[in-house]
Amino acid sequence: MSDSLKVALLGCGTVGSAVLRLLSEQADDLAARVGRRVEVAGVAVRRPDRHAGVPAELLTTDAEALVTRDDVDLVVEVIGGIEPARTLLLAAIGAGKSVVSANKALLAEDGVALHAAAADAGVDLYYEAAVAGAIPLLRPLRESLAGDQLRRVVGIVNGTTNYILSRMAETGAGFGEALAEATEAGYAEADPTADVDGFDAAAKAAILASLAFHSPVRSSDVYREGIAAVSASDVARAAEIGCTVKLLAICERVAGEDGDTIAVRVHPAMIPTTHPLAAVGGAFNAVFVEADAAGELMFYGQGAGGEPTASAVLGDLVAVARNRLTGAAGPGTTGYAGLSVRPMAETPTRYHVSLDVADVPGVLATVAQEFAAHGVSIATVRQDGHGDAATLVIVTHRAPDAALATTVARLREMDAVRGVTSVLRVEGLS
Amino acid sequence: MSDSLKVALLGCGTVGSAVLRLLSEQADDLAARVGRRVEVAGVAVRRPDRHAGVPAELLTTDAEALVTRDDVDLVVEVIGGIEPARTLLLAAIGAGKSVVSANKALLAEDGVALHAAAADAGVDLYYEAAVAGAIPLLRPLRESLAGDQLRRVVGIVNGTTNYILSRMAETGAGFGEALAEATEAGYAEADPTADVDGFDAAAKAAILASLAFHSPVRSSDVYREGIAAVSASDVARAAEIGCTVKLLAICERVAGEDGDTIAVRVHPAMIPTTHPLAAVGGAFNAVFVEADAAGELMFYGQGAGGEPTASAVLGDLVAVARNRLTGAAGPGTTGYAGLSVRPMAETPTRYHVSLDVADVPGVLATVAQEFAAHGVSIATVRQDGHGDAATLVIVTHRAPDAALATTVARLREMDAVRGVTSVLRVEGLS
């Protein structure tokens, strides 16, 4: 090992540039904290001519050669996406380099294989920046809470959708209008699919569930609904019952007759305005954790952006650099519990349903009977008459999601029901 | 090393009992997470006859013999207080044992010596439970944010005082009444001095400042004011200006002409109700962190209690056990920055001052002149006349604390000022 630790940086976009800048600006502090200087050995990019701020001798288009270079100790990957990131990280790990990644998609897709490779090679694989940006979250889950049993992890982990839903709540706008505003303000990408349809949150949910429950969970295991179908009416109905609408990533341990399973899902939900997550506005992220002994915890901060993400990358970099010097790898992930993922249809959820009905005697009884027929117990009903019509606002107790969905489908077919004006799941009600 | 890792437990009160129970209940999970079974080698207590629930063969009154026993790998200290905890931990470290402690008083008093001893012996010294109970906080500061520059750490780190202040705000009660209620409810001890006078929070502030700024800070370096002087009037005045009163532990990096210093202080302060810390009610704890790159972060959860504290102890225990197996010690603390602690008199703060004055022309000018004479700039003034009297509510800009205190002392002597009805520092205003 040379006198300094050498870092190969893969990718030099918003996050990569911030990592480079911080490595330079804080070189002395980092050296003191690590115990040795940390230097950049090279920066792999596709178009070297677009990175005028990076010393030319560091730039290379041959990422594969860079990650396996003898003088490289650590590899930082901020390319994103599955390939070529996967091939490069496996090559780096195979060559004995420790790896820091911000790549949620890759970790959620292939975390098991990457962890196995890292364990075989005796190197580190850290990825704090992959979930909730700058918020220290994965390390607390992996380490601080390693002596506890987690019950539930519920997070607002996508800033774009939280910004859109916050604007809808503030202005009464519909989804389309709020999305346009988010795009204008730079909070949504030109193609907002990954955020709006919940793919980004689902990848993060898979990573959180894997760590929280010591069981392998992949993006494709995560039930996913985006926010494109959330209407101004949904947001208004939520406010009427003291709730607000958030896109939640929910990872729960569910007790069952055949042992515990885990439910992992991403969908919009109404939560009480008194819930700590309800106050998380704009592009902020927050994750709420329930553990047997620790009780309720919450972590809050900026979930995206070059600097915050770079802060998380550098925290990991200091950790793997220290481990490099002591010759020990940090704790890997463990899939020892091997809990299986429960199908969404069998996952217990609660629904809020608002109905326009004919204001004639017996409607409530008919509607209530439909819920009962599917084994769904009703928690609260509010009925408001106006003219010959009435509005029914129903919040259920927990029931298997399929039973709730089927009930709603049947309600839509009932003669007495003129329209279903809002259906959303409800979380966080006692 | 034997087939299992052996733990010596020092103390078996509320926290110790919870640690023992969790070690037993979660033995299989802990073994999977650590990679080896973790067993209790012995429990040192003063009165063995008072621990009927602990197997008799584990109990001992000879703590010193226990911590140096050859078969003991790890020592967990939950006695609290300076002695005999210090002697025992130094003996354990000297004998090559890794140590987990929940002892804020000891760490804040002698953390430097303990860390030095641990580094010399190549063992771990972890103490997540010492600050903010179950909230993962020290590990994020030590590790997750190790690549960032911290600006400020502001926390509600004492549940007893937060409960009392919350009740005062909710009911309008005075301090004495709210304290009696807290005692009744089990949130305050029979002798509440350590909590109410801020000693507990000051020890935690010293630990937080040491880690945040990589500089040694002891309890005695921390400026400290408790909440006994907070009146119902202070709480009411706070509400009038959109604030709430909290006992804050504040650790800040302050730029100065001769380089940076750190200001560490514990005192009641008004904070805006829109600040994330304002919503932290009852006996909960929360810590707000500002870092250059990460931006604003908040950590929230239960700050005390047997189970939450035991969760933090067990998280540390898993970490030091894993390190034991890999043969590497985790990162110690570093005092490399060596920043000195700024005297409170020179620390920039903001004051809120409410005055009863004679409602005659020129009073505001006279009062304003007094602030100006001490170099204190006024941010806002509100004047409400009633009869021949008026109320002046003044919030200042930042100025050296001594200048503010002197100004208030002079105001009290002014003929035009009939009474100073409330003086409190203000934090978190933009």
Short mmCIF file of N, CA and C in Angstrom, two decimals, chain A residues 22 26 29-30 32-33 128 134-136 139-140 142-149 214 276 284 292-302 307-308 311 314-315 318 322 326 328-329 331-332 334 336, chain B residues 22 26 29-30 32-33 128 134-136 139-140 142-149 214 276 284 292-302 307-308 311 314-315 318 322 326 328-329 331-332 334 336:
data_model
loop_
_atom_site.label_atom_id
_atom_site.label_comp_id
_atom_site.label_asym_id
_atom_site.label_seq_id
_atom_site.Cartn_x
_atom_site.Cartn_y
_atom_site.Cartn_z
N LEU A 22 -15.28 18.03 -2.61
CA LEU A 22 -15.12 17.83 -1.17
C LEU A 22 -13.82 17.10 -0.86
N GLN A 26 -11.52 19.26 1.58
CA GLN A 26 -11.39 18.73 2.94
C GLN A 26 -10.26 17.73 3.06
N ASP A 29 -8.67 17.48 6.58
CA ASP A 29 -9.56 16.88 7.57
C ASP A 29 -9.74 15.39 7.33
N LEU A 30 -9.92 15.04 6.07
CA LEU A 30 -10.12 13.63 5.77
C LEU A 30 -8.88 12.82 6.14
N ALA A 32 -6.80 13.46 8.49
CA ALA A 32 -6.76 13.32 9.95
C ALA A 32 -7.76 12.27 10.42
N ARG A 33 -8.92 12.23 9.77
CA ARG A 33 -9.96 11.31 10.23
C ARG A 33 -9.67 9.88 9.80
N GLU A 128 -24.55 4.11 1.62
CA GLU A 128 -25.43 5.01 2.38
C GLU A 128 -26.16 5.99 1.47
N ALA A 134 -28.47 12.33 2.06
CA ALA A 134 -27.53 12.63 3.13
C ALA A 134 -27.94 12.06 4.47
N ILE A 135 -29.16 11.54 4.58
CA ILE A 135 -29.62 11.11 5.90
C ILE A 135 -28.91 9.83 6.31
N PRO A 136 -28.21 9.86 7.43
CA PRO A 136 -27.59 8.62 7.91
C PRO A 136 -28.69 7.63 8.29
N ARG A 139 -26.55 2.92 7.86
CA ARG A 139 -25.63 2.55 8.93
C ARG A 139 -26.37 2.36 10.26
N PRO A 140 -27.26 3.28 10.64
CA PRO A 140 -28.07 3.00 11.84
C PRO A 140 -28.84 1.68 11.74
N ARG A 142 -28.09 -0.99 9.86
CA ARG A 142 -27.15 -2.11 9.82
C ARG A 142 -26.44 -2.31 11.14
N GLU A 143 -26.18 -1.20 11.83
CA GLU A 143 -25.29 -1.28 12.99
C GLU A 143 -25.94 -0.84 14.29
N SER A 144 -26.45 0.41 14.34
CA SER A 144 -26.96 0.91 15.62
C SER A 144 -28.12 0.06 16.13
N LEU A 145 -28.97 -0.39 15.21
CA LEU A 145 -30.14 -1.15 15.63
C LEU A 145 -29.92 -2.66 15.49
N ALA A 146 -28.67 -3.06 15.36
CA ALA A 146 -28.36 -4.48 15.14
C ALA A 146 -28.72 -5.34 16.35
N GLY A 147 -28.94 -4.72 17.50
CA GLY A 147 -29.31 -5.48 18.68
C GLY A 147 -30.80 -5.47 18.95
N ASP A 148 -31.57 -4.95 18.02
CA ASP A 148 -33.00 -4.78 18.24
C ASP A 148 -33.77 -5.56 17.17
N GLN A 149 -35.07 -5.69 17.36
CA GLN A 149 -35.93 -6.30 16.34
C GLN A 149 -36.76 -5.20 15.70
N HIS A 214 -33.04 -8.50 7.51
CA HIS A 214 -32.00 -9.51 7.28
C HIS A 214 -32.48 -10.58 6.32
N PRO A 276 -45.44 12.16 12.66
CA PRO A 276 -44.19 12.90 12.37
C PRO A 276 -43.88 13.00 10.88
N PHE A 284 -37.89 17.25 0.95
CA PHE A 284 -37.20 16.55 2.03
C PHE A 284 -37.59 15.08 2.09
N ASP A 292 -38.71 -3.03 18.45
CA ASP A 292 -39.26 -3.56 19.69
C ASP A 292 -38.74 -2.82 20.91
N ALA A 293 -37.44 -2.69 21.04
CA ALA A 293 -36.88 -2.08 22.24
C ALA A 293 -36.71 -0.57 22.07
N ALA A 294 -36.23 -0.12 20.93
CA ALA A 294 -35.94 1.30 20.76
C ALA A 294 -37.20 2.14 20.67
N GLY A 295 -38.32 1.53 20.28
CA GLY A 295 -39.55 2.30 20.12
C GLY A 295 -39.56 3.01 18.77
N GLU A 296 -40.09 4.23 18.77
CA GLU A 296 -40.22 4.98 17.52
C GLU A 296 -39.05 5.92 17.31
N LEU A 297 -38.50 5.88 16.11
CA LEU A 297 -37.38 6.74 15.75
C LEU A 297 -37.72 7.44 14.44
N MET A 298 -37.16 8.61 14.22
CA MET A 298 -37.30 9.21 12.91
C MET A 298 -36.00 9.86 12.48
N PHE A 299 -35.71 9.75 11.20
CA PHE A 299 -34.52 10.34 10.58
C PHE A 299 -35.00 11.27 9.49
N TYR A 300 -34.47 12.47 9.46
CA TYR A 300 -34.99 13.51 8.58
C TYR A 300 -33.85 14.27 7.92
N GLY A 301 -34.00 14.61 6.66
CA GLY A 301 -32.98 15.43 6.01
C GLY A 301 -33.19 15.53 4.52
N GLN A 302 -32.14 16.00 3.82
CA GLN A 302 -32.25 16.16 2.38
C GLN A 302 -31.98 14.82 1.69
N GLU A 307 -24.53 17.87 -3.26
CA GLU A 307 -23.77 18.01 -2.02
C GLU A 307 -24.23 17.02 -0.94
N PRO A 308 -25.54 16.96 -0.65
CA PRO A 308 -25.97 16.01 0.37
C PRO A 308 -25.59 14.57 0.03
N SER A 311 -22.00 14.03 0.63
CA SER A 311 -21.70 13.90 2.07
C SER A 311 -21.81 12.44 2.50
N LEU A 314 -18.93 10.44 1.04
CA LEU A 314 -17.67 10.65 1.75
C LEU A 314 -17.65 10.00 3.13
N GLY A 315 -18.81 9.98 3.80
CA GLY A 315 -18.88 9.27 5.07
C GLY A 315 -18.52 7.79 4.89
N VAL A 318 -14.75 7.43 4.17
CA VAL A 318 -13.92 7.45 5.37
C VAL A 318 -13.96 6.10 6.07
N ARG A 322 -10.76 3.66 6.51
CA ARG A 322 -10.29 3.24 7.84
C ARG A 322 -10.18 1.72 7.90
N THR A 326 -6.97 -0.77 8.78
CA THR A 326 -6.92 -1.76 9.85
C THR A 326 -6.91 -3.17 9.28
N ALA A 328 -9.46 -4.77 8.11
CA ALA A 328 -10.70 -5.51 8.38
C ALA A 328 -11.84 -4.93 7.57
N ALA A 329 -12.70 -5.78 7.05
CA ALA A 329 -13.90 -5.30 6.37
C ALA A 329 -14.97 -5.01 7.40
N PRO A 331 -19.04 -4.67 8.72
CA PRO A 331 -20.08 -5.69 8.68
C PRO A 331 -20.77 -5.71 7.32
N GLY A 332 -20.94 -6.87 6.76
CA GLY A 332 -21.69 -6.99 5.52
C GLY A 332 -23.16 -7.05 5.85
N THR A 334 -26.65 -9.33 6.14
CA THR A 334 -26.91 -10.74 6.37
C THR A 334 -28.32 -11.05 5.92
N TYR A 336 -29.65 -13.85 6.87
CA TYR A 336 -29.85 -15.07 7.65
C TYR A 336 -31.31 -15.36 7.97
N LEU B 22 -32.89 -8.84 26.76
CA LEU B 22 -32.75 -8.85 25.30
C LEU B 22 -31.66 -9.83 24.87
N GLN B 26 -33.12 -12.57 22.36
CA GLN B 26 -32.69 -12.45 20.97
C GLN B 26 -31.38 -13.17 20.72
N ASP B 29 -30.87 -14.43 17.10
CA ASP B 29 -30.67 -13.36 16.14
C ASP B 29 -29.30 -12.71 16.32
N LEU B 30 -28.94 -12.47 17.57
CA LEU B 30 -27.64 -11.84 17.82
C LEU B 30 -26.51 -12.73 17.33
N ALA B 32 -26.61 -14.78 14.86
CA ALA B 32 -26.56 -14.70 13.40
C ALA B 32 -25.94 -13.39 12.95
N ARG B 33 -26.23 -12.32 13.67
CA ARG B 33 -25.72 -11.02 13.25
C ARG B 33 -24.25 -10.84 13.58
N GLU B 128 -23.04 4.70 22.46
CA GLU B 128 -24.24 5.27 21.82
C GLU B 128 -25.34 5.59 22.83
N ALA B 134 -32.10 5.72 22.72
CA ALA B 134 -32.17 4.79 21.61
C ALA B 134 -31.86 5.43 20.27
N ILE B 135 -31.76 6.74 20.23
CA ILE B 135 -31.59 7.39 18.93
C ILE B 135 -30.18 7.16 18.41
N PRO B 136 -30.07 6.55 17.23
CA PRO B 136 -28.73 6.39 16.67
C PRO B 136 -28.19 7.77 16.31
N ARG B 139 -23.02 7.26 16.33
CA ARG B 139 -22.44 6.57 15.18
C ARG B 139 -22.58 7.40 13.91
N PRO B 140 -23.77 7.97 13.64
CA PRO B 140 -23.86 8.87 12.50
C PRO B 140 -22.85 10.03 12.58
N ARG B 142 -19.97 10.10 14.28
CA ARG B 142 -18.61 9.58 14.19
C ARG B 142 -18.29 9.04 12.82
N GLU B 143 -19.30 8.46 12.17
CA GLU B 143 -19.00 7.71 10.95
C GLU B 143 -19.72 8.24 9.71
N SER B 144 -21.06 8.33 9.76
CA SER B 144 -21.78 8.71 8.54
C SER B 144 -21.38 10.11 8.07
N LEU B 145 -21.17 11.01 9.03
CA LEU B 145 -20.86 12.39 8.66
C LEU B 145 -19.36 12.67 8.72
N ALA B 146 -18.56 11.60 8.72
CA ALA B 146 -17.11 11.77 8.85
C ALA B 146 -16.50 12.45 7.63
N GLY B 147 -17.24 12.51 6.53
CA GLY B 147 -16.71 13.17 5.33
C GLY B 147 -17.22 14.59 5.16
N ASP B 148 -17.89 15.09 6.17
CA ASP B 148 -18.54 16.40 6.06
C ASP B 148 -17.98 17.32 7.14
N GLN B 149 -18.29 18.62 7.04
CA GLN B 149 -17.93 19.58 8.08
C GLN B 149 -19.20 19.96 8.83
N HIS B 214 -14.31 17.13 16.58
CA HIS B 214 -13.01 16.47 16.69
C HIS B 214 -12.08 17.23 17.63
N PRO B 276 -38.17 22.32 13.34
CA PRO B 276 -38.43 20.88 13.56
C PRO B 276 -38.34 20.47 15.03
N PHE B 284 -39.72 12.93 24.72
CA PHE B 284 -38.91 12.57 23.56
C PHE B 284 -37.65 13.44 23.45
N ASP B 292 -22.07 21.21 6.35
CA ASP B 292 -21.83 21.97 5.12
C ASP B 292 -22.46 21.29 3.90
N ALA B 293 -22.17 20.03 3.70
CA ALA B 293 -22.63 19.35 2.50
C ALA B 293 -23.99 18.68 2.72
N ALA B 294 -24.18 18.04 3.84
CA ALA B 294 -25.42 17.29 4.07
C ALA B 294 -26.62 18.21 4.30
N GLY B 295 -26.36 19.45 4.70
CA GLY B 295 -27.47 20.35 4.99
C GLY B 295 -28.06 20.06 6.37
N GLU B 296 -29.38 20.16 6.48
CA GLU B 296 -30.05 19.98 7.77
C GLU B 296 -30.53 18.55 7.95
N LEU B 297 -30.22 17.98 9.09
CA LEU B 297 -30.65 16.63 9.42
C LEU B 297 -31.32 16.66 10.78
N MET B 298 -32.25 15.73 11.02
CA MET B 298 -32.77 15.60 12.38
C MET B 298 -32.93 14.14 12.74
N PHE B 299 -32.64 13.84 14.01
CA PHE B 299 -32.77 12.51 14.56
C PHE B 299 -33.73 12.60 15.73
N TYR B 300 -34.69 11.70 15.78
CA TYR B 300 -35.79 11.81 16.75
C TYR B 300 -36.10 10.45 17.37
N GLY B 301 -36.39 10.42 18.65
CA GLY B 301 -36.78 9.15 19.25
C GLY B 301 -36.82 9.24 20.77
N GLN B 302 -36.87 8.07 21.41
CA GLN B 302 -36.95 8.05 22.86
C GLN B 302 -35.57 8.20 23.47
N GLU B 307 -35.70 -0.08 28.03
CA GLU B 307 -35.67 -0.79 26.75
C GLU B 307 -34.97 0.02 25.66
N PRO B 308 -35.35 1.30 25.47
CA PRO B 308 -34.66 2.07 24.43
C PRO B 308 -33.15 2.17 24.68
N SER B 311 -31.52 -1.01 23.78
CA SER B 311 -31.39 -1.18 22.33
C SER B 311 -30.08 -0.57 21.84
N LEU B 314 -27.15 -2.72 22.98
CA LEU B 314 -27.00 -3.95 22.20
C LEU B 314 -26.48 -3.67 20.79
N GLY B 315 -26.88 -2.54 20.21
CA GLY B 315 -26.32 -2.19 18.90
C GLY B 315 -24.81 -2.05 18.98
N VAL B 318 -23.18 -5.53 19.43
CA VAL B 318 -23.02 -6.27 18.18
C VAL B 318 -21.81 -5.75 17.42
N ARG B 322 -18.51 -7.95 16.62
CA ARG B 322 -18.04 -8.20 15.26
C ARG B 322 -16.58 -7.79 15.10
N THR B 326 -13.24 -9.95 13.89
CA THR B 326 -12.37 -9.62 12.76
C THR B 326 -10.99 -9.17 13.26
N ALA B 328 -10.25 -6.31 14.54
CA ALA B 328 -9.97 -4.89 14.32
C ALA B 328 -10.83 -4.05 15.24
N ALA B 329 -10.27 -2.98 15.76
CA ALA B 329 -11.06 -2.05 16.55
C ALA B 329 -11.75 -1.07 15.60
N PRO B 331 -13.48 2.73 14.59
CA PRO B 331 -12.86 4.04 14.65
C PRO B 331 -12.97 4.63 16.05
N GLY B 332 -11.88 5.14 16.57
CA GLY B 332 -11.94 5.82 17.85
C GLY B 332 -12.38 7.25 17.62
N THR B 334 -11.35 11.29 17.48
CA THR B 334 -10.12 12.01 17.21
C THR B 334 -10.26 13.42 17.73
N TYR B 336 -8.11 15.65 16.72
CA TYR B 336 -7.07 16.26 15.90
C TYR B 336 -7.29 17.75 15.66
#
